[in-house]
PDB file of C-alpha atoms in Angstrom:
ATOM      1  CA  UNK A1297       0.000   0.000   0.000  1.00  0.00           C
ATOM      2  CA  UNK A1298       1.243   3.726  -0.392  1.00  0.00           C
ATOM      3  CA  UNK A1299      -0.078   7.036  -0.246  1.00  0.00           C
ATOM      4  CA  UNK A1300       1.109  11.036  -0.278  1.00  0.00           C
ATOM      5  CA  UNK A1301       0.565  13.325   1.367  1.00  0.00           C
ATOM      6  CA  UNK A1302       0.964  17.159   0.406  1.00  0.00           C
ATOM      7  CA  UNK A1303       0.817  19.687   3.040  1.00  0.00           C
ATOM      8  CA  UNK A1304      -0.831  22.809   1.995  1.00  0.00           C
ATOM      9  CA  UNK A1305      -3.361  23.360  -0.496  1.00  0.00           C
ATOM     10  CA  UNK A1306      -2.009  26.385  -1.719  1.00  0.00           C
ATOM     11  CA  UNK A1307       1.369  27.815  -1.246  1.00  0.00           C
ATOM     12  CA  UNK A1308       2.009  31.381  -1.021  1.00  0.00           C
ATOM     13  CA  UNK A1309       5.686  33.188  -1.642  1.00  0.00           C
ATOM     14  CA  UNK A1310       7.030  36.504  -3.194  1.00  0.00           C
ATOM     15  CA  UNK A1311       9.139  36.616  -6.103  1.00  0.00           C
ATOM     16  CA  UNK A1312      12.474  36.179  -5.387  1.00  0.00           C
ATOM     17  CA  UNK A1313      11.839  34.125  -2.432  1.00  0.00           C
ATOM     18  CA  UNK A1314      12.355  30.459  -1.623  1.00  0.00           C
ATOM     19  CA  UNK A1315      10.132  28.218  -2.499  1.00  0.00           C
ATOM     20  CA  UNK A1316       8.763  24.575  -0.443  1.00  0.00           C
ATOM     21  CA  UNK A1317       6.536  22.399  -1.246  1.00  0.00           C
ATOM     22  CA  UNK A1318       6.325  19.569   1.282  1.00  0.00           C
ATOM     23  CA  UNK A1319       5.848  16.191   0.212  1.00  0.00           C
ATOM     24  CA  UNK A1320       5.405  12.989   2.554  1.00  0.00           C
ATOM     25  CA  UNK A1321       4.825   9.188   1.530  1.00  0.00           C
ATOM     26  CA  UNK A1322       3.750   5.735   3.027  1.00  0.00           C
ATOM     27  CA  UNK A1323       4.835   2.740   0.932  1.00  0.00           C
ATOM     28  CA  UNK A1324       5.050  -0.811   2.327  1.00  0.00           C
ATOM     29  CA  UNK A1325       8.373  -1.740  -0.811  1.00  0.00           C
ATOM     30  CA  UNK A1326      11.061   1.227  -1.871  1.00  0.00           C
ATOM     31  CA  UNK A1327       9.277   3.808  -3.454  1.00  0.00           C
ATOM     32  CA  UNK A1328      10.118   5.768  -6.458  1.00  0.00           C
ATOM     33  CA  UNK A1329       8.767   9.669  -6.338  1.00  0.00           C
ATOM     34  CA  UNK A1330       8.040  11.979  -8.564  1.00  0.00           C
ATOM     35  CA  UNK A1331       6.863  15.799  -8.584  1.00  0.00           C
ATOM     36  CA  UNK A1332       4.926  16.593 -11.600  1.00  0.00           C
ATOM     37  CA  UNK A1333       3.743  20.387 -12.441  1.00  0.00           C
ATOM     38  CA  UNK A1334       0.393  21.424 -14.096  1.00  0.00           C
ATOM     39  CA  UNK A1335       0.436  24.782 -15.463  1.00  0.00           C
ATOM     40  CA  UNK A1336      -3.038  26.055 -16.796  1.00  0.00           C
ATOM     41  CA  UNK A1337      -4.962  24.298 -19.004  1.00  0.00           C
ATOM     42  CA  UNK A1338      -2.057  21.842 -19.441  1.00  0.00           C
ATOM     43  CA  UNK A1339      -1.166  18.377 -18.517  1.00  0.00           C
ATOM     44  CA  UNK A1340       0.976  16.990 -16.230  1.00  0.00           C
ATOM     45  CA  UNK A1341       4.654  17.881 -16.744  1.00  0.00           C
ATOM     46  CA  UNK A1342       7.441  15.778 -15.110  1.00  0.00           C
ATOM     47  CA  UNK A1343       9.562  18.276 -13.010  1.00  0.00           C
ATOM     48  CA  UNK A1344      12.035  15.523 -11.300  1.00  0.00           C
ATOM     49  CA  UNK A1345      11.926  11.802 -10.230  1.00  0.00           C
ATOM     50  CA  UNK A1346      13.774   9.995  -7.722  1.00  0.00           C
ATOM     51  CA  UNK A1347      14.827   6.172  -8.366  1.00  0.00           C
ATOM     52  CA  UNK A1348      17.838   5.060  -6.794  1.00  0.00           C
ATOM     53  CA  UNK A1349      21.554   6.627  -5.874  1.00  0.00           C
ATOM     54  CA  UNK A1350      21.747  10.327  -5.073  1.00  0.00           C
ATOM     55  CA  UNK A1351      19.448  11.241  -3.030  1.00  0.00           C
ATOM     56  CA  UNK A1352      19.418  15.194  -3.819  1.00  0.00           C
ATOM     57  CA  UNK A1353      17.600  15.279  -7.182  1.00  0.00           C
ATOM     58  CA  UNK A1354      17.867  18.378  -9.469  1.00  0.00           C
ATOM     59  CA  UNK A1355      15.224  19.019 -12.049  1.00  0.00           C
ATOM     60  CA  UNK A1356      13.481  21.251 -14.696  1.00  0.00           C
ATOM     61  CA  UNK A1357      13.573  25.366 -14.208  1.00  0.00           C
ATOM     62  CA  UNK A1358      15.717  25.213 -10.651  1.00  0.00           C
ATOM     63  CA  UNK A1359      13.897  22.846  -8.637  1.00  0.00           C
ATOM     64  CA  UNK A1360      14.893  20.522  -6.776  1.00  0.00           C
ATOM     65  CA  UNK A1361      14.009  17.666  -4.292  1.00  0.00           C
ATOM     66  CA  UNK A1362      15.410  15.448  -1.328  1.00  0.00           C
ATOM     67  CA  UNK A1363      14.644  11.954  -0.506  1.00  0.00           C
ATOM     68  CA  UNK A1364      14.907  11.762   3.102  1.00  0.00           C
ATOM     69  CA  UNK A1365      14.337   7.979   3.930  1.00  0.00           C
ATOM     70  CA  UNK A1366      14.169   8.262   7.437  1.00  0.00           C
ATOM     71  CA  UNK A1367      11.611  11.032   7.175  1.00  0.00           C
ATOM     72  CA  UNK A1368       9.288   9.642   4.419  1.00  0.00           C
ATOM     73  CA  UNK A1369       9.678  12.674   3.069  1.00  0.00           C
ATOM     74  CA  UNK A1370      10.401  14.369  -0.722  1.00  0.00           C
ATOM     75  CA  UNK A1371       9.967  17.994  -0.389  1.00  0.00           C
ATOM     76  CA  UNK A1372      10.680  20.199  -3.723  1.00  0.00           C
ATOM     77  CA  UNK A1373      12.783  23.297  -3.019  1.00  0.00           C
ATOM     78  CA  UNK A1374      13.622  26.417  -4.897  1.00  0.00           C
ATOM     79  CA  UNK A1375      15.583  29.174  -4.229  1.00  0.00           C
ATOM     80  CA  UNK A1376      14.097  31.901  -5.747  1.00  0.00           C
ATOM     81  CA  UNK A1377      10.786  31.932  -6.881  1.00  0.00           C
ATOM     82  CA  UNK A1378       9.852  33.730 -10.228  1.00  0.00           C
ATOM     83  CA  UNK A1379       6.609  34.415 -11.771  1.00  0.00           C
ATOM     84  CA  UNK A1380       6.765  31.197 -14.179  1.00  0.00           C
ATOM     85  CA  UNK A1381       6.508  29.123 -11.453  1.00  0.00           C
ATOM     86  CA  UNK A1382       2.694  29.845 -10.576  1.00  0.00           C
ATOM     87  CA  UNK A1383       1.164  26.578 -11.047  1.00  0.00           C
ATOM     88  CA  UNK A1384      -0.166  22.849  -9.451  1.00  0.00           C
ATOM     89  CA  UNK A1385       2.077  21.105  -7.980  1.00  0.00           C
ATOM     90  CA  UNK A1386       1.704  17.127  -7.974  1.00  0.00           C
ATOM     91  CA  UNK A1387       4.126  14.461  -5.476  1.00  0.00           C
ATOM     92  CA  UNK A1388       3.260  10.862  -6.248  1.00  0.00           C
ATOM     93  CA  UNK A1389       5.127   7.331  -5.155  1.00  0.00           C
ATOM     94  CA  UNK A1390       5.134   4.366  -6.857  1.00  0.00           C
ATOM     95  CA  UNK A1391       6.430   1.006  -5.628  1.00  0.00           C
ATOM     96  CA  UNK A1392       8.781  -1.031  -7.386  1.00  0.00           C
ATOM     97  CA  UNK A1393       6.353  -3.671  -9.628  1.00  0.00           C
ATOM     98  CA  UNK A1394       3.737  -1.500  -9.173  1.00  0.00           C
ATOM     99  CA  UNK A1395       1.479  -0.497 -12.146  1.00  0.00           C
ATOM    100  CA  UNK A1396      -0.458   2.626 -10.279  1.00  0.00           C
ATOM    101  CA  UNK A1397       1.139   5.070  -8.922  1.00  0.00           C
ATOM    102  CA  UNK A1398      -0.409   7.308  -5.989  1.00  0.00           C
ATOM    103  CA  UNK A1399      -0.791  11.054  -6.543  1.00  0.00           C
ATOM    104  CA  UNK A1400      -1.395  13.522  -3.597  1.00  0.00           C
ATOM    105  CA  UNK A1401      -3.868  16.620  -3.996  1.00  0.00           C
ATOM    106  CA  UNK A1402      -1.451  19.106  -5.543  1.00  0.00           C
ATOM    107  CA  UNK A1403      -0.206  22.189  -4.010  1.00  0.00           C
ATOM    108  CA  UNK A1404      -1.056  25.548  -5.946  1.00  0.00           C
ATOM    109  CA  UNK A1405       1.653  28.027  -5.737  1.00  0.00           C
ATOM    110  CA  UNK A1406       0.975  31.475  -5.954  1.00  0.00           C
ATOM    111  CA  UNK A1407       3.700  33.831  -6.652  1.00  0.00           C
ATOM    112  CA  UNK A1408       3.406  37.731  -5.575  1.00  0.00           C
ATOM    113  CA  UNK A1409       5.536  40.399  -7.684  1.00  0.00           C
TER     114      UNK A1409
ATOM    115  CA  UNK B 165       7.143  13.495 -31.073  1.00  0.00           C
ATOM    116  CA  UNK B 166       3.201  14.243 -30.156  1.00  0.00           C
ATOM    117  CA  UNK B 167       3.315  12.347 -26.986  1.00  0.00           C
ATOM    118  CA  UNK B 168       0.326  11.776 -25.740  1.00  0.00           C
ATOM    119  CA  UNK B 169      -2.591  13.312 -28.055  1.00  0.00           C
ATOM    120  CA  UNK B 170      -6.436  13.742 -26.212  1.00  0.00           C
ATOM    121  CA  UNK B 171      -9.489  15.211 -28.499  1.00  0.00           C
ATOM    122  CA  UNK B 172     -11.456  16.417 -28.370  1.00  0.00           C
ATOM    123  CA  UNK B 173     -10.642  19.353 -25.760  1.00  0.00           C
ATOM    124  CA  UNK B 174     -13.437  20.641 -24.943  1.00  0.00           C
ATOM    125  CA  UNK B 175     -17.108  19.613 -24.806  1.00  0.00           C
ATOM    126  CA  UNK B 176     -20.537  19.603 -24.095  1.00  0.00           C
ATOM    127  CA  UNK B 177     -23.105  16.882 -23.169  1.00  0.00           C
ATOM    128  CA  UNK B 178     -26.650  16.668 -22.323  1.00  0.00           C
ATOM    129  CA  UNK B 179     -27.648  14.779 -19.380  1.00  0.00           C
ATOM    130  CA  UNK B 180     -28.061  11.439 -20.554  1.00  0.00           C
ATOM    131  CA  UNK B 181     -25.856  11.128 -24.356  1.00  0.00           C
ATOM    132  CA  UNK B 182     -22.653   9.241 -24.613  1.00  0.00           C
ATOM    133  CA  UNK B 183     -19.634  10.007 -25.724  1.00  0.00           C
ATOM    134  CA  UNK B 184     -16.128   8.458 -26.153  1.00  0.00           C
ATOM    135  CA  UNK B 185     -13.170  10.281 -25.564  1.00  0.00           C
ATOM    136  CA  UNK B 186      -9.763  10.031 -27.519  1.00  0.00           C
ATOM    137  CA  UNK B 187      -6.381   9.481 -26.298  1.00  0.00           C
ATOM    138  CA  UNK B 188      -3.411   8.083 -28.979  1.00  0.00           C
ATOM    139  CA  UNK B 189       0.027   7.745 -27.548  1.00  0.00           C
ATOM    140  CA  UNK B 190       3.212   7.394 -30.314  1.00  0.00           C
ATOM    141  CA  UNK B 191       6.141   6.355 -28.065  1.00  0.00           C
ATOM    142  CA  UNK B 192       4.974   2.308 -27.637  1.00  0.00           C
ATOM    143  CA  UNK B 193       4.023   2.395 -24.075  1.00  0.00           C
ATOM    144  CA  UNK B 194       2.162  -0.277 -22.989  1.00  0.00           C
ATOM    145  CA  UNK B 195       0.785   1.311 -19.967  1.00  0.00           C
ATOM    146  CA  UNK B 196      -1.838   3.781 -20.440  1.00  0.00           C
ATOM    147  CA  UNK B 197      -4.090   5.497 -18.146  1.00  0.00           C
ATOM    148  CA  UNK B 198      -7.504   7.552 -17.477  1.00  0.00           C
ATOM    149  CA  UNK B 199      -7.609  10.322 -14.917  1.00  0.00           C
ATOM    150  CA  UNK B 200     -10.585  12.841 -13.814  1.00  0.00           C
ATOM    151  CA  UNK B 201      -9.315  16.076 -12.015  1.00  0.00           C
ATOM    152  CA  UNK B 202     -11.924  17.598 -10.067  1.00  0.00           C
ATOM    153  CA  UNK B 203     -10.576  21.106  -8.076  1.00  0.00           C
ATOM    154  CA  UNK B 204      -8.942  20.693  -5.183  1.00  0.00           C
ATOM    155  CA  UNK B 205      -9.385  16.434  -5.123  1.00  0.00           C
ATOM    156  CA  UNK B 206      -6.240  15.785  -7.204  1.00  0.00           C
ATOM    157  CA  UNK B 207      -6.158  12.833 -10.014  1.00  0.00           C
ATOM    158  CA  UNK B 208      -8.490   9.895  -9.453  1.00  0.00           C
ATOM    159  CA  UNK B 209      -7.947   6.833 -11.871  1.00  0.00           C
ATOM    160  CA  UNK B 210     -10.800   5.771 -13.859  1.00  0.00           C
ATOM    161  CA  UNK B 211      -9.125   2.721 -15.541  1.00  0.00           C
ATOM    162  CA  UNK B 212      -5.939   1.637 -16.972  1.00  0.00           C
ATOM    163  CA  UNK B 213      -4.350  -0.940 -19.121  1.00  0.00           C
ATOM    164  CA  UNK B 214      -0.733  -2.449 -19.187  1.00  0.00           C
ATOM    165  CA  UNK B 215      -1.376  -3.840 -22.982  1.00  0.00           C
ATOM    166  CA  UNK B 216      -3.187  -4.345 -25.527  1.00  0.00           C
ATOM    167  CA  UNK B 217      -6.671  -6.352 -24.843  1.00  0.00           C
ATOM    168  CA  UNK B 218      -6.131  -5.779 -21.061  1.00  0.00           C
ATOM    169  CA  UNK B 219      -7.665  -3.887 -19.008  1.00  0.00           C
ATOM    170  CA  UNK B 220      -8.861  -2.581 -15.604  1.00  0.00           C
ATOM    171  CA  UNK B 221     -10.537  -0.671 -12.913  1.00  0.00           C
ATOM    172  CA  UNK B 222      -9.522   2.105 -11.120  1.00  0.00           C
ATOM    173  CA  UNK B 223     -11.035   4.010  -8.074  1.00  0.00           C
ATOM    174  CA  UNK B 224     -13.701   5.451  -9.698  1.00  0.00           C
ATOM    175  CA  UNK B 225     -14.706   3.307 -13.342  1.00  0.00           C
ATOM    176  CA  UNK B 226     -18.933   3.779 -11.932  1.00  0.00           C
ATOM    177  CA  UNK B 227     -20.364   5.223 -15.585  1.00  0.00           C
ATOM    178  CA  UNK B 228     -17.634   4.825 -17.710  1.00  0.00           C
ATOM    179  CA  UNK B 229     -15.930   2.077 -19.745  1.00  0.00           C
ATOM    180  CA  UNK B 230     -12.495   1.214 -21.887  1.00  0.00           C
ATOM    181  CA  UNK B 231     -11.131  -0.561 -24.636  1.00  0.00           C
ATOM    182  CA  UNK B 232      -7.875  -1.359 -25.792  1.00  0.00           C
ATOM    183  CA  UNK B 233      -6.955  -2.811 -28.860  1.00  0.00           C
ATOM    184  CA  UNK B 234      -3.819  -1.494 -30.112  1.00  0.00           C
ATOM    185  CA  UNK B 235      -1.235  -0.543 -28.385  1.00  0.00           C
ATOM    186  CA  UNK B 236      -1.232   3.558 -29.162  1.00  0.00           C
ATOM    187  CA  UNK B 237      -5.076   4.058 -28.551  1.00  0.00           C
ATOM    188  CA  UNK B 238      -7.086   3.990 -25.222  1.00  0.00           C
ATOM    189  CA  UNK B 239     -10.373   5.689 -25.422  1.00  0.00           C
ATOM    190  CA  UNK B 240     -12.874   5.959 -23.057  1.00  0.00           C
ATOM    191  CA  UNK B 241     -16.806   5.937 -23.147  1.00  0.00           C
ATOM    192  CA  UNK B 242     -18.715   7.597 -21.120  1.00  0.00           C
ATOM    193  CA  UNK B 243     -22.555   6.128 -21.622  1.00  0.00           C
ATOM    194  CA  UNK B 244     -26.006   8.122 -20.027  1.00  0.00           C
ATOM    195  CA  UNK B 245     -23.758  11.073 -19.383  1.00  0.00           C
ATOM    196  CA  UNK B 246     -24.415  12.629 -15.555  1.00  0.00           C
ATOM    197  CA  UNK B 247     -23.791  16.003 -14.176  1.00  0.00           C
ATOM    198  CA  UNK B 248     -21.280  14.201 -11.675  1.00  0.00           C
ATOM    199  CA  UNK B 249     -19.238  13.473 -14.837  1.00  0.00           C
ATOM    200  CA  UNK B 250     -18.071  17.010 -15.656  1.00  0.00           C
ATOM    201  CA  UNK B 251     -14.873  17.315 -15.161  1.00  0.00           C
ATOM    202  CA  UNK B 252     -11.329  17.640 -16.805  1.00  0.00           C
ATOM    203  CA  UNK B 253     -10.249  14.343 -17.939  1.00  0.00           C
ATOM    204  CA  UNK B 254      -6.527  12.849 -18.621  1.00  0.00           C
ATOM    205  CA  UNK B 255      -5.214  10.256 -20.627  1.00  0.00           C
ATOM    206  CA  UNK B 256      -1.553   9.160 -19.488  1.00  0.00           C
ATOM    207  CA  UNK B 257       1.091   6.968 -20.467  1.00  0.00           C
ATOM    208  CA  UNK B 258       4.009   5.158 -19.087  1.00  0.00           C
ATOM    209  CA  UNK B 259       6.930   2.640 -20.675  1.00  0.00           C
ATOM    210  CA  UNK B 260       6.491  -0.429 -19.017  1.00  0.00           C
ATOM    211  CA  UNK B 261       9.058  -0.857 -16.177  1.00  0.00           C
ATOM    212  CA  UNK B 262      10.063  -1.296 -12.385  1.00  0.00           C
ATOM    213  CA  UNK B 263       8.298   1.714 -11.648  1.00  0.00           C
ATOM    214  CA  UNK B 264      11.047   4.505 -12.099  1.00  0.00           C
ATOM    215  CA  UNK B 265       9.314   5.531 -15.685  1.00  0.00           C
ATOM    216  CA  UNK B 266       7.440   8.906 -15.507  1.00  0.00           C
ATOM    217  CA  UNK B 267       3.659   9.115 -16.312  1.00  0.00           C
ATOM    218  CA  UNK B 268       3.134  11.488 -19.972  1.00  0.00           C
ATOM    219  CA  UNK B 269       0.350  13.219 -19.522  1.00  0.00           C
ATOM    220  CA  UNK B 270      -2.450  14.597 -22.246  1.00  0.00           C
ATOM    221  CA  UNK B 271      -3.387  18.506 -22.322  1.00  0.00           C
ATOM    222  CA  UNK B 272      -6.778  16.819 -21.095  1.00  0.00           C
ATOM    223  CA  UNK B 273     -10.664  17.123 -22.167  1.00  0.00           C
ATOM    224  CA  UNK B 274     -12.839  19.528 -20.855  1.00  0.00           C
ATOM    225  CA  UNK B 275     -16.368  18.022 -20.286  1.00  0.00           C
ATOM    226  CA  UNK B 276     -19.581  19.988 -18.905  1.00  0.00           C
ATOM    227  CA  UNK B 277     -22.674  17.921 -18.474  1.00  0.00           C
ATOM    228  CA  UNK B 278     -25.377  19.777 -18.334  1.00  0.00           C
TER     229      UNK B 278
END
C-alpha cells in the first residue's frame, strides 16, 4: 500500500523568495517519487523523479528535491521563486512492480511580484 | 514526437448522451491510463491498461468504460452522461518498467454535463 501526502493546499511566496513544497509518503516496498507540475490548461509535466543513488535530485527550471528515507519525506525546493513558477504542484510514489502510482492533492503556488 | 494526443478538448453533453473520448500515444508504451481532475481532489484513476486487450478498474470506473486494442489508442466511453461526470479528464502513459518511468500526460478534455 502507499499514499502522499501534500501539506498545503495552496502555497504562497514573493518573487524572489524560496520556495517549499512539502511532500510525505507511506509505501510498504522502496518507493520511487516523482513531482509533476500542471500549469493552466495543461497536462501533467514531469519536473524531477527519484529512483535510486543520489538522493538530492535536481530538475526542470531550478527545482529541486530530497529523498529523506528516514523522514518519508520528498519535499521540492527552490531558491528563488519567479513568476513562471505559478502553477499545481503534484508528489506521487510508486512502488517497485507497481502499475499505479499514488498522486497527492497538488499544491497551488501562488507567486506575488 | 506528439506524446500523448487527447481530443477532443473541450465539450458539451446533455444529461443522458454518450460520448467516447480520444487518447493516442506514439512512443509504444504499454501502460496507459484515465484520470478525472476535479478542483482541489487531485487525479483519481478511472481505468488503466498495461497492454493491448487488457484492461482494468480504477477508483472510480462507476459510468464509464475502456477498450484497448492497439497498443497507441485507449479511449474511453462515457454512456447516459451525468452532471457528476463534468470534469477535466486525462489520458496518461508510461513505458512499461520497475516503476522509475514517468507518467506522460495529455493537455486533457474539458467536459460539462449539463
Amino acid at each position: 500500500a502507499q499514499s502522499v501526502t501534500q501539506l498545503g493546499s495552496h502555497v504562497s511566496v514573493s518573487e524572489g523568495a524560496l520556495v517549499l513544497l512539502r511532500c510525505n509518503y507511506s509505501s510498504s516496498v522502496p518507493p520511487y517519487l516523482f513531482w509533476y507540475v500542471q500549469y493552466p490548461n495543461q497536462g501533467l509535466q514531469l519536473l524531477l523523479k527519484y529512483t535510486t543513488g543520489a538522493t538530492l535530485v535536481k530538475g526542470i527550471n531550478g527545482f529541486e528535491a530530497e529523498f529523506k528515507k528516514s523522514e518519508t519525506s520528498f519535499h521540492l525546493t527552490k531558491p528563488s521563486a519567479h513568476m513562471s513558477d505559478a502553477a499545481e504542484y503534484f508528489c506521487a510514489v510508486i512502488g517497485g512492480g507497481s502499475y499505479i502510482p499514488t498522486f497527492g492533492r497538488g499544491t497551488s503556488l501562488i507567486v506575488h511580484p | 514526437n506528439a506524446g500523448v494526443t487527447q481530443t477532443p478538448k473541450f465539450r458539451i453533453l446533455k444529461i443522458g448522451q454518450s460520448m467516447t473520448l480520444q487518447c493516442a500515444q506514439d512512443m509504444n508504451h504499454n501502460y496507459m491510463y484515465w484520470y478525472r481532475q476535479d478542483p482541489g481532489m487531485g487525479l483519481k484513476l478511472i481505468y488503466y491498461s498495461v497492454g493491448a486487450g487488457i484492461t482494468d478498474k480504477g477508483e472510480v470506473p462507476n459510468g464509464y468504460n475502456v477498450s484497448r486494442s492497439t497498443t497507441e489508442d485507449f479511449p474511453l466511453r462515457l454512456e447516459l452522461a451525468a452532471p457528476s461526470q463534468t470534469s477535466v479528464y486525462f489520458c496518461a502513459s508510461r513505458r512499461e518498467g520497475q516503476g522509475n518511468q514517468p507518467q506522460h500526460f495529455g493537455d486533457g478534455t474539458r467536459l460539462s454535463i449539463l
